Amino acid sequence: MITSARHKPRHAKPRPRRSALRTGIGGGVLGTLALTAFAAPASAHQADPGPSYQGSDTHVPYSRHDSNSSAAPDTSASDSVGSPSQSTRPISGSAAAVVEFVRAQLGKGFVMGATGPGAYDCSGLVQAAYRQAGIDLPRVSQAQSAAGRSVSLSDLQPGDILYWGGRGSASHVAIYVGDGQFIGAQNSRTGVVERSMQWSQPSGAVRVL
């Protein structure tokens, strides 16, 4: 008996895959939505909200204890944002007194309305620091940001007051201590800390010294 040879199955050629983005009106819309959802995952990090402050409602003008009374605020100075020049010379005089004081407060707590010596809010720390230079500043950040004269953020000097928000309506203040750093009573979580200006860019600065 003669047996017929078994035929080996032919290997079918692989069928080309259809594109995930199908043509046509329905396919175009669905494909575009699918690719958009796949290519744009939500960010895992949120922007740092920066410092926050709520002051009291007391506004009083500042005055100096020495014979050089302050002129009215100079609103013509530039408030352009830039990189402050680094401090290459030793700090001396009134600026040194202000900077040394705020450095000595590092690590102390933040309490709303506190003016020291155990804890501060942001404007309470600035006010206490300037007392070391014989200057009585207003109690709240809004008025402190309007004291002295405006200076550019690219021309800061140690002892300058940095503010966040509008001049005269600032929500937070701190002291510039040189080398692109500032010290402030930030919030109840951090207390009094030193931070880089890259951490939170101020809106402007004023010079009282």
GROMACS .gro file of C-alpha atoms in nm:
model
  209
    1MET     CA    1   0.000   0.000   0.000
    2ILE     CA    2   0.137   0.334  -0.101
    3THR     CA    3   0.093   0.612   0.154
    4SER     CA    4   0.078   0.969   0.041
    5ALA     CA    5   0.337   1.202   0.191
    6ARG     CA    6   0.199   1.429   0.459
    7HIS     CA    7   0.208   1.787   0.355
    8LYS     CA    8   0.381   2.019   0.595
    9PRO     CA    9   0.173   2.323   0.678
   10ARG     CA   10   0.288   2.634   0.518
   11HIS     CA   11   0.403   2.908   0.749
   12ALA     CA   12   0.181   3.202   0.692
   13LYS     CA   13   0.355   3.532   0.659
   14PRO     CA   14   0.306   3.753   0.969
   15ARG     CA   15   0.021   3.990   0.916
   16PRO     CA   16   0.128   4.352   0.955
   17ARG     CA   17   0.014   4.512   1.278
   18ARG     CA   18  -0.244   4.775   1.247
   19SER     CA   19  -0.136   5.116   1.371
   20ALA     CA   20  -0.259   5.209   1.717
   21LEU     CA   21  -0.366   5.540   1.568
   22ARG     CA   22  -0.641   5.432   1.327
   23THR     CA   23  -0.734   5.647   1.036
   24GLY     CA   24  -1.073   5.798   1.000
   25ILE     CA   25  -1.266   6.041   1.212
   26GLY     CA   26  -1.339   5.807   1.503
   27GLY     CA   27  -0.993   5.643   1.497
   28GLY     CA   28  -0.815   5.978   1.476
   29VAL     CA   29  -0.992   6.120   1.781
   30LEU     CA   30  -0.960   5.803   1.990
   31GLY     CA   31  -0.598   5.748   1.889
   32THR     CA   32  -0.503   6.108   1.963
   33LEU     CA   33  -0.666   6.093   2.306
   34ALA     CA   34  -0.495   5.761   2.384
   35LEU     CA   35  -0.153   5.886   2.282
   36THR     CA   36  -0.202   6.214   2.471
   37ALA     CA   37  -0.301   6.032   2.791
   38PHE     CA   38   0.000   5.800   2.758
   39ALA     CA   39   0.257   6.067   2.676
   40ALA     CA   40   0.161   6.323   2.941
   41PRO     CA   41   0.174   6.170   3.292
   42ALA     CA   42   0.096   6.396   3.581
   43SER     CA   43   0.391   6.556   3.754
   44ALA     CA   44   0.489   6.395   4.082
   45HIS     CA   45   0.619   6.721   4.233
   46GLN     CA   46   0.441   7.041   4.313
   47ALA     CA   47   0.607   7.382   4.308
   48ASP     CA   48   0.737   7.510   4.637
   49PRO     CA   49   0.482   7.768   4.753
   50GLY     CA   50   0.758   7.969   4.921
   51PRO     CA   51   0.729   8.158   5.248
   52SER     CA   52   0.396   8.279   5.381
   53TYR     CA   53   0.312   8.539   5.642
   54GLN     CA   54   0.011   8.699   5.806
   55GLY     CA   55   0.084   9.012   6.003
   56SER     CA   56  -0.105   9.223   6.251
   57ASP     CA   57  -0.303   9.532   6.155
   58THR     CA   58  -0.070   9.777   6.330
   59HIS     CA   59   0.108  10.020   6.101
   60VAL     CA   60   0.352  10.271   6.249
   61PRO     CA   61   0.623  10.476   6.074
   62TYR     CA   62   0.983  10.393   6.158
   63SER     CA   63   1.236  10.634   6.306
   64ARG     CA   64   1.608  10.630   6.373
   65HIS     CA   65   1.764  10.679   6.713
   66ASP     CA   66   2.064  10.858   6.563
   67SER     CA   67   2.076  11.207   6.414
   68ASN     CA   68   2.044  11.093   6.051
   69SER     CA   69   1.671  11.092   5.995
   70SER     CA   70   1.544  10.888   5.706
   71ALA     CA   71   1.415  11.046   5.388
   72ALA     CA   72   1.087  10.945   5.228
   73PRO     CA   73   1.087  10.613   5.045
   74ASP     CA   74   1.251  10.633   4.704
   75THR     CA   75   1.010  10.467   4.464
   76SER     CA   76   1.222  10.547   4.159
   77ALA     CA   77   1.487  10.283   4.236
   78SER     CA   78   1.492   9.974   4.018
   79ASP     CA   79   1.331   9.657   4.147
   80SER     CA   80   1.457   9.440   3.863
   81VAL     CA   81   1.524   9.077   3.948
   82GLY     CA   82   1.884   8.962   3.918
   83SER     CA   83   2.168   8.782   4.093
   84PRO     CA   84   2.302   8.984   4.386
   85SER     CA   85   2.674   9.045   4.390
   86GLN     CA   86   2.852   8.833   4.649
   87SER     CA   87   2.991   8.989   4.964
   88THR     CA   88   3.367   8.999   4.938
   89ARG     CA   89   3.432   9.254   5.214
   90PRO     CA   90   3.373   9.208   5.586
   91ILE     CA   91   3.041   9.344   5.710
   92SER     CA   92   3.080   9.633   5.950
   93GLY     CA   93   2.883   9.900   6.130
   94SER     CA   94   2.504   9.886   6.156
   95ALA     CA   95   2.477   9.614   5.891
   96ALA     CA   96   2.705   9.390   6.096
   97ALA     CA   97   2.486   9.440   6.404
   98VAL     CA   98   2.174   9.343   6.208
   99VAL     CA   99   2.329   9.038   6.043
  100GLU     CA  100   2.496   8.912   6.361
  101PHE     CA  101   2.167   8.938   6.545
  102VAL     CA  102   1.962   8.737   6.293
  103ARG     CA  103   2.236   8.472   6.274
  104ALA     CA  104   2.214   8.434   6.653
  105GLN     CA  105   1.839   8.364   6.619
  106LEU     CA  106   1.879   8.070   6.378
  107GLY     CA  107   1.689   7.765   6.501
  108LYS     CA  108   1.440   7.959   6.713
  109GLY     CA  109   1.071   7.900   6.666
  110PHE     CA  110   0.806   8.080   6.463
  111VAL     CA  111   0.499   8.207   6.647
  112MET     CA  112   0.253   8.446   6.485
  113GLY     CA  113   0.277   8.784   6.656
  114ALA     CA  114   0.597   8.697   6.846
  115THR     CA  115   0.877   8.954   6.872
  116GLY     CA  116   1.135   8.748   7.063
  117PRO     CA  117   1.347   8.657   7.233
  118GLY     CA  118   1.238   8.291   7.221
  119ALA     CA  119   1.035   8.301   6.901
  120TYR     CA  120   0.948   8.540   6.618
  121ASP     CA  121   0.723   8.595   6.326
  122CYS     CA  122   0.887   8.733   6.012
  123SER     CA  123   0.839   9.105   6.077
  124GLY     CA  124   0.906   9.060   6.449
  125LEU     CA  125   1.252   8.923   6.365
  126VAL     CA  126   1.328   9.208   6.123
  127GLN     CA  127   1.213   9.467   6.376
  128ALA     CA  128   1.423   9.314   6.654
  129ALA     CA  129   1.730   9.297   6.427
  130TYR     CA  130   1.709   9.664   6.337
  131ARG     CA  131   1.682   9.762   6.701
  132GLN     CA  132   2.043   9.641   6.730
  133ALA     CA  133   2.135   9.924   6.491
  134GLY     CA  134   1.929  10.180   6.684
  135ILE     CA  135   1.643  10.187   6.432
  136ASP     CA  136   1.275  10.148   6.516
  137LEU     CA  137   1.100   9.979   6.223
  138PRO     CA  138   0.724   9.935   6.187
  139ARG     CA  139   0.585   9.617   6.340
  140VAL     CA  140   0.429   9.455   6.031
  141SER     CA  141   0.568   9.338   5.698
  142GLN     CA  142   0.349   9.567   5.489
  143ALA     CA  143   0.495   9.881   5.646
  144GLN     CA  144   0.848   9.741   5.665
  145SER     CA  145   0.846   9.680   5.289
  146ALA     CA  146   0.774  10.051   5.237
  147ALA     CA  147   1.052  10.175   5.468
  148GLY     CA  148   1.378  10.325   5.339
  149ARG     CA  149   1.437  10.327   4.963
  150SER     CA  150   1.395  10.062   4.698
  151VAL     CA  151   1.706   9.881   4.577
  152SER     CA  152   1.758   9.639   4.292
  153LEU     CA  153   1.782   9.271   4.376
  154SER     CA  154   2.106   9.270   4.174
  155ASP     CA  155   2.262   9.534   4.401
  156LEU     CA  156   2.187   9.405   4.750
  157GLN     CA  157   2.395   9.472   5.058
  158PRO     CA  158   2.390   9.278   5.387
  159GLY     CA  159   2.120   9.417   5.614
  160ASP     CA  160   1.877   9.505   5.333
  161ILE     CA  161   1.515   9.403   5.390
  162LEU     CA  162   1.374   9.157   5.136
  163TYR     CA  163   1.001   9.136   5.084
  164TRP     CA  164   0.758   8.904   4.906
  165GLY     CA  165   0.448   9.062   4.755
  166GLY     CA  166   0.396   9.427   4.669
  167ARG     CA  167   0.587   9.713   4.824
  168GLY     CA  168   0.364   9.840   5.101
  169SER     CA  169   0.150   9.523   5.089
  170ALA     CA  170   0.413   9.253   5.140
  171SER     CA  171   0.312   8.923   5.298
  172HIS     CA  172   0.663   8.827   5.413
  173VAL     CA  173   0.997   8.992   5.495
  174ALA     CA  174   1.350   8.872   5.575
  175ILE     CA  175   1.705   9.005   5.609
  176TYR     CA  176   1.963   8.972   5.333
  177VAL     CA  177   2.290   8.849   5.488
  178GLY     CA  178   2.519   8.840   5.181
  179ASP     CA  179   2.634   8.579   4.929
  180GLY     CA  180   2.283   8.532   4.791
  181GLN     CA  181   2.145   8.421   5.130
  182PHE     CA  182   1.873   8.554   5.358
  183ILE     CA  183   1.758   8.479   5.712
  184GLY     CA  184   1.394   8.492   5.810
  185ALA     CA  185   1.130   8.353   6.040
  186GLN     CA  186   0.961   8.146   5.771
  187ASN     CA  187   0.675   7.948   5.928
  188SER     CA  188   0.585   7.728   6.224
  189ARG     CA  189   0.744   7.422   6.061
  190THR     CA  190   1.091   7.567   5.995
  191GLY     CA  191   1.121   7.855   6.241
  192VAL     CA  192   1.412   8.095   6.184
  193VAL     CA  193   1.627   7.962   5.900
  194GLU     CA  194   1.885   8.072   5.644
  195ARG     CA  195   1.789   8.017   5.281
  196SER     CA  196   1.927   8.090   4.935
  197MET     CA  197   1.744   8.346   4.725
  198GLN     CA  198   1.719   8.068   4.466
  199TRP     CA  199   1.493   7.884   4.710
  200SER     CA  200   1.238   8.166   4.702
  201GLN     CA  201   1.292   8.475   4.486
  202PRO     CA  202   1.192   8.795   4.668
  203SER     CA  203   0.967   9.047   4.498
  204GLY     CA  204   1.186   9.340   4.597
  205ALA     CA  205   1.413   9.496   4.859
  206VAL     CA  206   1.448   9.815   5.058
  207ARG     CA  207   1.751   9.972   5.223
  208VAL     CA  208   1.714  10.146   5.556
  209LEU     CA  209   2.075  10.145   5.682
   0.00000   0.00000   0.00000
